[in-house]
Coordinates of C-alpha atoms in Angstrom, one line a residue:
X1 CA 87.8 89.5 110.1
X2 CA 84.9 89.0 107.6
X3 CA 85.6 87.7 104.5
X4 CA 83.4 89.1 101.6
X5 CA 83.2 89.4 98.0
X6 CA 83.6 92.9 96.4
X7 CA 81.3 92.2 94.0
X8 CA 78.2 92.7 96.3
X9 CA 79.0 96.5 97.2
X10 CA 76.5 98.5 95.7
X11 CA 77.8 101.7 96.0
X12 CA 81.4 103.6 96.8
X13 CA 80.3 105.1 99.9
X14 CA 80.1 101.3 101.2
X15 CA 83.0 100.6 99.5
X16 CA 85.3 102.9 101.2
X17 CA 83.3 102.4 104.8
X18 CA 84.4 98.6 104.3
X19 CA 88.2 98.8 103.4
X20 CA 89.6 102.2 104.0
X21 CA 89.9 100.4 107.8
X22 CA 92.8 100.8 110.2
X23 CA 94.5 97.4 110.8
X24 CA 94.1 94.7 108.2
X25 CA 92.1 94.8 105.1
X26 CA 89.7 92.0 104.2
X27 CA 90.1 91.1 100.5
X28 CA 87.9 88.6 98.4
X29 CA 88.3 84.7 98.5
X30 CA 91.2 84.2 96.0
X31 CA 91.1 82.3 93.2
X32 CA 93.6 80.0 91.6
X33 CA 96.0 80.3 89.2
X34 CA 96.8 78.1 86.0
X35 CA 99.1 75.3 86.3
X36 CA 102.8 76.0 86.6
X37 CA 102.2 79.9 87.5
X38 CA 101.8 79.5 91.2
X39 CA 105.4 80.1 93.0
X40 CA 105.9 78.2 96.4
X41 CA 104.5 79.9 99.0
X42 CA 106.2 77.4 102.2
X43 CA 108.9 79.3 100.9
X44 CA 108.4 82.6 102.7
X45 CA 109.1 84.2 105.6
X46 CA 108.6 87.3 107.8
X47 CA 111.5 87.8 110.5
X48 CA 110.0 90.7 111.7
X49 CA 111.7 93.3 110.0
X50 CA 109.7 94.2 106.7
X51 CA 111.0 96.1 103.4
X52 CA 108.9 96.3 100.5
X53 CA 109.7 97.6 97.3
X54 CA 106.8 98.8 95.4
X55 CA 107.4 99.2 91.5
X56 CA 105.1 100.5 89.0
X57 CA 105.8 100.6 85.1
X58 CA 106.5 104.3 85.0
X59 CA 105.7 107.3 87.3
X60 CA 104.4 109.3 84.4
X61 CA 100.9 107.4 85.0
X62 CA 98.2 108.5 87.8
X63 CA 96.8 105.2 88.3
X64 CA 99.7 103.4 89.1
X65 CA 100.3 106.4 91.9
X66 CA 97.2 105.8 93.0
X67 CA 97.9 102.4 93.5
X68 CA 101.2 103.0 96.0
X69 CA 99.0 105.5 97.5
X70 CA 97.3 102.7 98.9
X71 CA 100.4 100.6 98.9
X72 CA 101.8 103.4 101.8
X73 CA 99.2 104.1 103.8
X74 CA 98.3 100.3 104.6
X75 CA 101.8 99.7 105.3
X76 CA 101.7 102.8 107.4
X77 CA 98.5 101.1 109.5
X78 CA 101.1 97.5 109.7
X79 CA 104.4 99.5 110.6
X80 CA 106.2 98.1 107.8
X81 CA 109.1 99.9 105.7
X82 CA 107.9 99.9 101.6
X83 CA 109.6 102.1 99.1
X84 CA 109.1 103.3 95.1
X85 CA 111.1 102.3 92.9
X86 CA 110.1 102.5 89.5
X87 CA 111.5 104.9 86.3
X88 CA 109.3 108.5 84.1
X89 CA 108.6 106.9 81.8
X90 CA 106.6 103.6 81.0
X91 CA 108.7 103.1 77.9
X92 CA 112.1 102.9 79.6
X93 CA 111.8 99.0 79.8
X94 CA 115.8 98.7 80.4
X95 CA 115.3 101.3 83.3
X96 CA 113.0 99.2 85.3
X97 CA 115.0 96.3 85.1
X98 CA 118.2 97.4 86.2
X99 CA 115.2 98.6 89.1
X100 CA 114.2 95.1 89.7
X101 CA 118.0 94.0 89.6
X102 CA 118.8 96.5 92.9
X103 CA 116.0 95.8 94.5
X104 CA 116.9 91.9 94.8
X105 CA 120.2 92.9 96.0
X106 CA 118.8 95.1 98.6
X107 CA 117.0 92.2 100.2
X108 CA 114.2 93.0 100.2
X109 CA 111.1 90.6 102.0
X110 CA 108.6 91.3 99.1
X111 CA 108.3 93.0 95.6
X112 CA 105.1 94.5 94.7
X113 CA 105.5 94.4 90.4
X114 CA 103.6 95.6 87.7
X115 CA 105.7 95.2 84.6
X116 CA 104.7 96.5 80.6
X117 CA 107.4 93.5 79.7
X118 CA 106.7 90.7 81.4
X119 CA 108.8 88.7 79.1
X120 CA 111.9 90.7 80.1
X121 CA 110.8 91.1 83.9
X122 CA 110.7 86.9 83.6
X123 CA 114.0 85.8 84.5
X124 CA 114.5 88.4 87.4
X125 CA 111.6 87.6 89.2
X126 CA 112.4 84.1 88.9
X127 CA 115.5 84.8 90.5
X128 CA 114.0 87.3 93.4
X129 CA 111.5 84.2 94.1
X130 CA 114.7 81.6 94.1
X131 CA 115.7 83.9 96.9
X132 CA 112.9 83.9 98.9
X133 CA 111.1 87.3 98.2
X134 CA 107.7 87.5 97.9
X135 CA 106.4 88.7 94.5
X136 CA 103.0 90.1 93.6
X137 CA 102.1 91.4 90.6
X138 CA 99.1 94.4 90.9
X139 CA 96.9 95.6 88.5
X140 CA 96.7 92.3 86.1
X141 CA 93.9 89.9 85.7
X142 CA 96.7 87.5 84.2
X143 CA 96.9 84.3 86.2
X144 CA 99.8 83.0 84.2
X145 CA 102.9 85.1 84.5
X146 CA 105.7 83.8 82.4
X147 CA 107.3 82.6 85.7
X148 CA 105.2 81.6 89.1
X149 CA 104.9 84.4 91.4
X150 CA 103.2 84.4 94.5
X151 CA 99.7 86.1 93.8
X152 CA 98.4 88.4 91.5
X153 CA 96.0 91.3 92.8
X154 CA 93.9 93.3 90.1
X155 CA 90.9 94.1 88.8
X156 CA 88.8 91.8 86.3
X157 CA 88.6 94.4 83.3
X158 CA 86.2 92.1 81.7
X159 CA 83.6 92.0 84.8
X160 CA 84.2 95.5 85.5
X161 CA 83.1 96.8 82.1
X162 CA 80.4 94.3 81.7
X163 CA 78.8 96.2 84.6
X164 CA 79.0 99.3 82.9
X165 CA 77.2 97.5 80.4
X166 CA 74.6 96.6 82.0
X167 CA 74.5 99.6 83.4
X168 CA 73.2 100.9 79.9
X169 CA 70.8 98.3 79.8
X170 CA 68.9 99.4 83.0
X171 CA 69.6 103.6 82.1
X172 CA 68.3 102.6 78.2
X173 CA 64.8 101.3 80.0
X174 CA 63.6 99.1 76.6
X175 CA 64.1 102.8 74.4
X176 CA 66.1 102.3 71.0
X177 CA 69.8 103.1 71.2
X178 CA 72.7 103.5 69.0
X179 CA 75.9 102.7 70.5
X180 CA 79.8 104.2 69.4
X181 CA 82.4 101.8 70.6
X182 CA 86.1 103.4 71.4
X183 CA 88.5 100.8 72.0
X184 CA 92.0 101.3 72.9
X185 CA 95.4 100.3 71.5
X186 CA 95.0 96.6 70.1
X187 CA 95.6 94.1 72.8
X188 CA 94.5 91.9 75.8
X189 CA 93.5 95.4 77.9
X190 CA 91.0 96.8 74.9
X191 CA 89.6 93.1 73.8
X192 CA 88.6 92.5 77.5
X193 CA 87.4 95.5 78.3
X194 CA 85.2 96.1 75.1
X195 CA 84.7 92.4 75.0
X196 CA 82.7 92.7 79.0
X197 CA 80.7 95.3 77.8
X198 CA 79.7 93.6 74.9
X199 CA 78.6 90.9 76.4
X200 CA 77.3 93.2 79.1
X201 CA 74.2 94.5 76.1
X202 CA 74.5 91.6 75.1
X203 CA 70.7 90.4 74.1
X204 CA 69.3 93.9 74.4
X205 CA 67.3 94.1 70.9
X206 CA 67.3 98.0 71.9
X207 CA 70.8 98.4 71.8
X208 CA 72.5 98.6 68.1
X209 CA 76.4 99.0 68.2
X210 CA 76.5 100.7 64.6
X211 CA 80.3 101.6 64.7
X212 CA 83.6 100.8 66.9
X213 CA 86.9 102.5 66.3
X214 CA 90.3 103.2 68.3
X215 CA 91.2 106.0 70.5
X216 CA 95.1 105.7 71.3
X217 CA 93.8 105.7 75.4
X218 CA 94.6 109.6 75.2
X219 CA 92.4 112.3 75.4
X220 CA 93.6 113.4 71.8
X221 CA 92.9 109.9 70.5
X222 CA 89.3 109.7 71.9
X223 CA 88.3 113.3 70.8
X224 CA 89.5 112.4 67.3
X225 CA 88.0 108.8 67.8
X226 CA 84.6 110.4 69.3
X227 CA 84.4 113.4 66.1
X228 CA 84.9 110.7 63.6
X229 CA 82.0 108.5 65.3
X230 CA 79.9 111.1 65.5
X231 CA 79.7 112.6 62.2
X232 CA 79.8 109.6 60.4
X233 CA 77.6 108.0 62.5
X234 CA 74.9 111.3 63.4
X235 CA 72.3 109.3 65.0
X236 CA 74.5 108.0 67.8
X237 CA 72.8 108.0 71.4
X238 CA 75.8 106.4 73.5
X239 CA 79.6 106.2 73.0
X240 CA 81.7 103.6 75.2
X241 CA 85.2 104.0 75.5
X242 CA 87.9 101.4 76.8
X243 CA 89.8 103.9 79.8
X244 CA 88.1 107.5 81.3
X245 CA 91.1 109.7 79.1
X246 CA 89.2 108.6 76.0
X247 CA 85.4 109.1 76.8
X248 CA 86.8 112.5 78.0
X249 CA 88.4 113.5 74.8
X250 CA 84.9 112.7 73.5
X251 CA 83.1 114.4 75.4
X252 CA 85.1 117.3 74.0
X253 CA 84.1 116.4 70.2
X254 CA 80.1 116.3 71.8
X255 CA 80.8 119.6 73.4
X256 CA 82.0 120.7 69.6
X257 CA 79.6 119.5 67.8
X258 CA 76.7 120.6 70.2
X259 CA 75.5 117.1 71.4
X260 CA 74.3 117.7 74.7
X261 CA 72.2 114.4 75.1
X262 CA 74.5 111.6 74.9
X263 CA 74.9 108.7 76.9
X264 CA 79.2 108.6 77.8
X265 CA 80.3 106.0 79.4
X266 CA 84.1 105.4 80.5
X267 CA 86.6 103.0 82.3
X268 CA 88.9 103.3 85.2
X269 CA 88.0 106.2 87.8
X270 CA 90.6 108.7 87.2
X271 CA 90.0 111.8 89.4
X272 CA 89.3 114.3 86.7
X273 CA 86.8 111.8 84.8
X274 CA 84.9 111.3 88.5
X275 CA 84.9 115.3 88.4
X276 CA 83.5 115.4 84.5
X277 CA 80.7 113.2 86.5
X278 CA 79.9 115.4 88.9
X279 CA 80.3 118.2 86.4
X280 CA 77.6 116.3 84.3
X281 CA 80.2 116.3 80.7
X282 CA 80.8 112.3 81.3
X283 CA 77.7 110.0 82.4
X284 CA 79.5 107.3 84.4
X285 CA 82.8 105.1 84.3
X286 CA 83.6 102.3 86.2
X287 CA 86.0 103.4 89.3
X288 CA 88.4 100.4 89.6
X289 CA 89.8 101.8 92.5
X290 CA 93.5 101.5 92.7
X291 CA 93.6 103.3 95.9
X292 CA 91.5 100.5 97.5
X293 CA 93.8 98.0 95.2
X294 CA 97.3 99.3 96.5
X295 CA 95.7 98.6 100.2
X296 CA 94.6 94.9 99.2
X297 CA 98.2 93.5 97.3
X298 CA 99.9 95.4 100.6
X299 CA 97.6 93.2 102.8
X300 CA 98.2 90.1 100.6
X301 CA 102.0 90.7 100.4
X302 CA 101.9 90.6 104.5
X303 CA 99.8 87.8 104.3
X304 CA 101.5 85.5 102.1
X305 CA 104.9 86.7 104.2
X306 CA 103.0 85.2 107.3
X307 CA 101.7 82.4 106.1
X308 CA 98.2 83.1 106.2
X309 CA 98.1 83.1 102.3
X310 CA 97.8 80.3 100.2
X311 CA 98.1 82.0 96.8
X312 CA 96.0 82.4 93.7
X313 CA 94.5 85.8 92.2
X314 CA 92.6 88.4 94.2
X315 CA 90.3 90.1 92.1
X316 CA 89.8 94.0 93.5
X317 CA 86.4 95.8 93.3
X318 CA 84.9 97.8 90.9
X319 CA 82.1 99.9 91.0
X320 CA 79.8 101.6 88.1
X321 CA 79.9 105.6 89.4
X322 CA 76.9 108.2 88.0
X323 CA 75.9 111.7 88.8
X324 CA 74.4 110.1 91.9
X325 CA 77.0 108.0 93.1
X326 CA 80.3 110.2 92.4
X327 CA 80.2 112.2 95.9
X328 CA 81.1 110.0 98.3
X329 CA 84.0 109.1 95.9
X330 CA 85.4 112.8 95.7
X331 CA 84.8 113.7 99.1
X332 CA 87.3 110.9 100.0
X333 CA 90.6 112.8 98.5
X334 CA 93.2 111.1 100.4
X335 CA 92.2 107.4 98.5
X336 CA 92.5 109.8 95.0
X337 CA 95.4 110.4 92.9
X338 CA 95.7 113.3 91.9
X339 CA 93.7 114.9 94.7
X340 CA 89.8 116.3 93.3
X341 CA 90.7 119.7 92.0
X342 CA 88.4 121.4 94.8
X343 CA 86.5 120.5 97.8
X344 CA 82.8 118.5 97.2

């Protein structure tokens, strides 16, 4: 197989062509983690019969659906057995604990984690690595989990949005801009991903962020976030917001307050923002493909049970998406969750 970074895919279409394969997946060169976070990986093992418990925060959230999407159908392609365990409701902390606790004793080979308490998921995937179980945490940047695991697999939030960024740079063209910022909840996932598209304007004289305010990471939040902007601010051009539910709820205030001409830019690829692209009420986000992401921390579970993994962080693509480059994306249903709400 051809090893190859993600970062020099220009476009979805090649994207998909390149890792939506039968077989293995290729996944970029990984990189490694801090001291002290990296879990031994002599210490695993694949005796030929394969369970995989794959457990996301919550089922309440589409992305992290997506994600075992991807998860199932590459263990479908390897003929391995993986299951979902995971509770509703992201807030139910205790709930996915007492998950992780049965899924150790089921003995399993491999746990595929993604935690909103990593402090409290600590000491019990210490003790599932003391027993020999692979664990990889998805959808994190984080090379320094309380406790070593055996690989992270994610997207960089803060190279992702910095694309997005300069994105706007090259759509801007040198003409006079002012820019709304909508971050999310305070935090490690809205400094990054304001903070890379910050620095993705960054030295663009034509680009004046005149105002930057939080949007809960709901649709609610980013309406009221994106009507506050706006009328106090009248002479925005562009709002940025930190995940797509927020730039949609602002492109509900636009719609209100009859600004047809702005520039709104979101984070994340969620199905119904990739629609609001094709639709023409959103400009662009950046897909982070979890689809594509369940598929890669599948591969690098198998991997690292066959010893043909030596650890670290994987960092998954991501790809700026426009009114000319959503298509592909949505014709491709079965790597979206939910599906596209009709056929494109």
């Amino acid at each position: 197989m051809t090893t190859y970074s993600f970062r020099t895919i220009a476009g979805v279409a090649a994207l998909l062509a390149s890792t939506s394969i039968a077989g293995a997946v290729d996944y970029a060169a990984p990189q490694s983690m801090e001291d002290g976070a990296q879990a031994d990986m002599a210490a695993l093992s694949n005796d030929g019969d394969v369970r995989i418990a794959y457990m996301p925060p919550a089922t309440e959230f589409n992305y992290y659906i997506a994600i075992g999407e991807g998860v199932k159908a590459q263990a479908a392609e390897a003929g391995v057995e993986v299951f979902m365990l995971a509770p509703q409701s992201g807030s139910d902390i205790n709930g996915q604990m007492g998950m992780i606790q049965d899924a150790i004793t089921q003995d399993v080979d491999a746990i595929i984690l993604s935690t909103h308490d990593e402090a409290a998921a600590a000491p019990l995937v210490k003790r599932a690595v003391e027993k020999g179980i692979a664990v990889v945490i998805v959808n994190s940047d984080i090379g320094n989990f309380p406790t070593p695991v055996h690989a992270v697999v994610g997207y960089s939030q803060r190279n992702g949005t910095h694309k997005i960024g300069e994105y706007l740079v090259d759509k801007a063209g040198g003409e006079a801009l002012q820019v709304g910022v909508i971050e999310g909840l305070p935090g490690y996932h809205s400094t990054e991903r304001v903070g890379g598209f910050l620095d993705g304007i960054e030295g663009s004289e034509n680009l004046e962020v005149v105002a930057s305010i939080a949007g809960g990471w709901n649709v609610e939040g980013g309406n009221t976030a994106g009507m506050d902007l706006l009328q106090a601010n009248p002479d925005i051009d562009v709002l940025f917001a930190a995940n797509d539910y927020m730039i949609m709820g602002a492109a509900l205030a636009a719609k209100a307050l009859g600004k047809s001409d702005l520039v709104l830019l979101g984070n994340d690829g969620d199905t119904a923002a990739l629609e609001e692209i094709a639709g023409g009420s959103v400009t662009a986000t950046v897909n982070t493909t979890p689809f594509v992401m369940g598929q890669i921390a599948l591969q690098v579970t198998l991997d690292s049970l066959d010893g043909n993994f030596g650890g670290g962080f994987v960092e998954t693509p991501t790809v700026v998406v426009d009114g000319e480059s959503v298509l592909p994306a949505l014709q491709d249903p079965d790597s979206l969750y939910p599906k596209p709400s009709k056929s494109y």
